[in-house]
Short mmCIF file of C-alpha atoms in Angstrom, two decimals:
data_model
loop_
_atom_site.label_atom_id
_atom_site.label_comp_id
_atom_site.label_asym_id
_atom_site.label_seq_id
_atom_site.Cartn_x
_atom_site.Cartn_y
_atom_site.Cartn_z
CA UNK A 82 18.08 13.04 -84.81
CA UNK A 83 14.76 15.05 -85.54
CA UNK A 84 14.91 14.25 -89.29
CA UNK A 85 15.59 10.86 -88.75
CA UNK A 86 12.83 10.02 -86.60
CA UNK A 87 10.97 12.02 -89.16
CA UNK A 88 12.10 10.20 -91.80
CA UNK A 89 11.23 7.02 -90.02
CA UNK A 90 7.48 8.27 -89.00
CA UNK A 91 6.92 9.23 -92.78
CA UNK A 92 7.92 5.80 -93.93
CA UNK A 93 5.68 4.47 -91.78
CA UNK A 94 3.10 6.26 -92.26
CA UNK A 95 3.69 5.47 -96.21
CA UNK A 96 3.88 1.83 -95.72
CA UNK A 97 0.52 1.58 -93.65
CA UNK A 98 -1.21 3.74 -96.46
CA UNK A 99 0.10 1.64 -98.95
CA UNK A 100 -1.49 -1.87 -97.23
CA UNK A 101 -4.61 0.09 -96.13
CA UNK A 102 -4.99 0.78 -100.20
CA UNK A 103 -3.96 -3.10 -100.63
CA UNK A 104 -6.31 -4.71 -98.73
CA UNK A 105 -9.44 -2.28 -99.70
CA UNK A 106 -8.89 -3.79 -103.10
CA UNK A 107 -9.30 -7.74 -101.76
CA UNK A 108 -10.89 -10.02 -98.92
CA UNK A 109 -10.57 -13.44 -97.14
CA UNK A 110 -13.91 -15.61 -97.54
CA UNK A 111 -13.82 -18.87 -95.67
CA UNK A 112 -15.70 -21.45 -97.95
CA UNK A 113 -17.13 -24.53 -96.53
CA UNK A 114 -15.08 -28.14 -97.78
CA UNK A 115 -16.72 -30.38 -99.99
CA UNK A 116 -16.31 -32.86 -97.12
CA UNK A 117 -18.47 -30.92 -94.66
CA UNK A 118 -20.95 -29.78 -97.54
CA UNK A 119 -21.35 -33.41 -98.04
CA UNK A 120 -21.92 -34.14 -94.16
CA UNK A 121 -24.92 -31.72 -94.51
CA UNK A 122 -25.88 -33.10 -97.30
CA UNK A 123 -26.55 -36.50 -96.47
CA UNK A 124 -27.56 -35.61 -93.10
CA UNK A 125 -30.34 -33.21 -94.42
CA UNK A 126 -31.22 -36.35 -96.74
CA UNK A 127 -31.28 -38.71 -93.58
CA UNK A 128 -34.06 -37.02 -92.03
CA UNK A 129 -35.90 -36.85 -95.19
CA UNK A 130 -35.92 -40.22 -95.68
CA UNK A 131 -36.26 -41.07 -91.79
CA UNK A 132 -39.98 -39.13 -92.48
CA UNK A 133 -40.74 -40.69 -95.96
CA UNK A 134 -39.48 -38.11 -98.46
CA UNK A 135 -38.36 -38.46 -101.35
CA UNK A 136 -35.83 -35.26 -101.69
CA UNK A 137 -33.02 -33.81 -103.41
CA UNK A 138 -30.13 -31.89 -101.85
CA UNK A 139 -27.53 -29.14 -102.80
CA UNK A 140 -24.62 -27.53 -101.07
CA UNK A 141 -22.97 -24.99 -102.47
CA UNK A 142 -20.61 -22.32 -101.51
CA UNK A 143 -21.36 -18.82 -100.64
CA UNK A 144 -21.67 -17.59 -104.16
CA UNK A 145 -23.91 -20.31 -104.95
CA UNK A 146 -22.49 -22.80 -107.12
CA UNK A 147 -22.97 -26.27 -105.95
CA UNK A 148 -20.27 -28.37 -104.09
CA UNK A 149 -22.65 -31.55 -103.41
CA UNK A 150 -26.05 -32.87 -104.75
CA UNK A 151 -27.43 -35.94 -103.28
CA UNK A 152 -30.62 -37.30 -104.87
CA UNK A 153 -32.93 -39.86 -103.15
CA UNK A 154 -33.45 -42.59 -106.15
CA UNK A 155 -37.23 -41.39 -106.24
CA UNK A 156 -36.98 -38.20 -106.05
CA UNK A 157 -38.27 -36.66 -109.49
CA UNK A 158 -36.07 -34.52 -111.57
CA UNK A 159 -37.60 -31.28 -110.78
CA UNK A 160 -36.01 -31.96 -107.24
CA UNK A 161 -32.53 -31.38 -108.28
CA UNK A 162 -33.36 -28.21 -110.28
CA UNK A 163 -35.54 -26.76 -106.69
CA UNK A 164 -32.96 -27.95 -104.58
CA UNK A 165 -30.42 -25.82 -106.66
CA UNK A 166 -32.15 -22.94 -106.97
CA UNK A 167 -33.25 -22.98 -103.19
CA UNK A 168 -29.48 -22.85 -101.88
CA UNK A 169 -28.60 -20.71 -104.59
CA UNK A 170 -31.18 -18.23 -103.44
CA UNK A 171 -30.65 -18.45 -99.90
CA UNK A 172 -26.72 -17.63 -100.85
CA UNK A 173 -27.90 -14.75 -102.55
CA UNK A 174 -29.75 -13.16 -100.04
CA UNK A 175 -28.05 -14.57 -97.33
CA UNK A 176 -31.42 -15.89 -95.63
CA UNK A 177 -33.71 -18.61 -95.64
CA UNK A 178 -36.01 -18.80 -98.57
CA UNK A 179 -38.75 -18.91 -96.53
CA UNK A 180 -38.05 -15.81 -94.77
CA UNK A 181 -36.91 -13.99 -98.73
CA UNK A 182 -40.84 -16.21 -99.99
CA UNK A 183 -42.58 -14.32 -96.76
CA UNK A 184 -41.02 -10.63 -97.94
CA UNK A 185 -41.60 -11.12 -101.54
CA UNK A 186 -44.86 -12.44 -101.54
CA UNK A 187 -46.33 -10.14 -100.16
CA UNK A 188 -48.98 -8.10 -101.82
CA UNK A 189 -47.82 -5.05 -103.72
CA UNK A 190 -43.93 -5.72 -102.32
CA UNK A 191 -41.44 -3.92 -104.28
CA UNK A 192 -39.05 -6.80 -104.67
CA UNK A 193 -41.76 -9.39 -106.36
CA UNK A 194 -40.18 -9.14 -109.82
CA UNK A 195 -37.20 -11.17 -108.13
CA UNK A 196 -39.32 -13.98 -108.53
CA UNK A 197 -38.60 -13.87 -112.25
CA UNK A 198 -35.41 -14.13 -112.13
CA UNK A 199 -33.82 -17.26 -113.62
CA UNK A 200 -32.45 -19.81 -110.95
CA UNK A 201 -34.72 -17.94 -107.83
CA UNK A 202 -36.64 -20.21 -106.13
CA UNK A 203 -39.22 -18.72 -103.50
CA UNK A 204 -40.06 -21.42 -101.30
CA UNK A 205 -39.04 -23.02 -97.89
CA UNK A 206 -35.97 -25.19 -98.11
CA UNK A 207 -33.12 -23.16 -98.53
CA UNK A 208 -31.01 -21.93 -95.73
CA UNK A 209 -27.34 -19.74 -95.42
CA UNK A 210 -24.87 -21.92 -93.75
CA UNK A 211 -22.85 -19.67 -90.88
CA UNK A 212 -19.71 -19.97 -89.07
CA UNK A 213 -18.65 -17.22 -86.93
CA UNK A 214 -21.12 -14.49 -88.32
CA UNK A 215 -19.41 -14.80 -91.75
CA UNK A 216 -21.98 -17.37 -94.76
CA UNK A 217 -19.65 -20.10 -95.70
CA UNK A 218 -22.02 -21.46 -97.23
CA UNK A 219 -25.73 -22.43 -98.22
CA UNK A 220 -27.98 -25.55 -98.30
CA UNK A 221 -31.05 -26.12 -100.65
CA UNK A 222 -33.66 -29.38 -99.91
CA UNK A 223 -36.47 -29.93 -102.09
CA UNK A 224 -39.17 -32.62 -102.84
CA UNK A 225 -40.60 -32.81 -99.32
CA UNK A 226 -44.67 -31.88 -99.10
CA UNK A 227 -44.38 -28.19 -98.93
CA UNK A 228 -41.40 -25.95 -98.06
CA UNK A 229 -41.92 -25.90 -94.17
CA UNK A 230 -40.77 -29.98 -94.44
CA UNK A 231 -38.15 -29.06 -96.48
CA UNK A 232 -36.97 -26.48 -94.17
CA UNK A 233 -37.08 -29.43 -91.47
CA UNK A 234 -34.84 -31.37 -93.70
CA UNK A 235 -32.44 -28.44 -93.90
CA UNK A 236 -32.04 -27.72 -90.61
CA UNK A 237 -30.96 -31.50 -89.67
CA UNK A 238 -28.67 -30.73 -92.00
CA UNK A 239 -27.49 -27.45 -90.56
CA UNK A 240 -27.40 -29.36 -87.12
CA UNK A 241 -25.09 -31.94 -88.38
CA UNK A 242 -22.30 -29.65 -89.13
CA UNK A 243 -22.80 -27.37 -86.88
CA UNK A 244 -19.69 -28.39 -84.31
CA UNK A 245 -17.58 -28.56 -86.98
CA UNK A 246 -18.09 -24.81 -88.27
CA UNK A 247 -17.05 -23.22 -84.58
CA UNK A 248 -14.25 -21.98 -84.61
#
């Protein structure tokens, strides 16, 4: 009886090792759906043009590549590059721009050669999208005057989704 409830303990024991070592090695990400990415989107565009600006919008997912880009017809083309690079930033550092623009810019701040990077964009506008402490995704608005406006425009969208993220 001893060796078989020994025998049964060690197997166990060998099986939860074995999924311990399993699951170190991958992890669940929830993404945010095109659909919802596109609610943000357009919302985040709505408010733009509700003040008069002329904006472009990206949503992408929490690695950065886009799922939606909305562009308001006058909007210039530089828009869609800044809008880009503002979500792709804020996925990157998991932060607003503005907050990663107020760090980095700083005088004599270790982490200003970020700002070379290719695709970094170090303005206001681009926000992490959260649900339930985990970034699912990120937004990026640009074309508004200055990055505070476009950080405005963001948040709307934020808003807009925001009840369908809880869960």
């Amino acid at each position: 009886m001893n060796k078989t409830l020994f025998a049964l303990i060690l197997a166990a024991a060998s099986t939860l090792a074995a999924n311990a070592r399993a699951d170190s090695a991958t992890w669940t990400q929830k993404i945010i759906t095109p659909e919802i990415a596109l609610k943000a989107a357009q919302a985040a565009k709505a408010e733009c043009v509700k003040r008069g600006w002329q904006v472009a919008v990206t949503v992408t997912d929490p690695s950065g590549l886009p799922l939606v880009m909305l562009r308001d017809r006058f909007a210039g083309w530089h828009t869609v590059a800044a809008a880009e690079g503002k979500a792709r930033t804020a996925a990157s550092w998991r932060e607003s721009t503005s907050s990663v623009a107020q760090r980095v810019n700083k005088p004599g701040a270790a982490e200003q050669a970020i700002k070379n990077l290719h695709g970094v964009v170090m303005i206001g506008g681009g926000m992490p999208i959260e649900a339930a402490g985990q970034m699912v995704g990120a937004l990026g608005v640009s074309g508004a005057p200055g990055g505070a406006n476009d950080d405005i425009c963001a948040k709307a969208g934020l808003d807009a989704i925001e009840g369908d993220l809880a869960f």
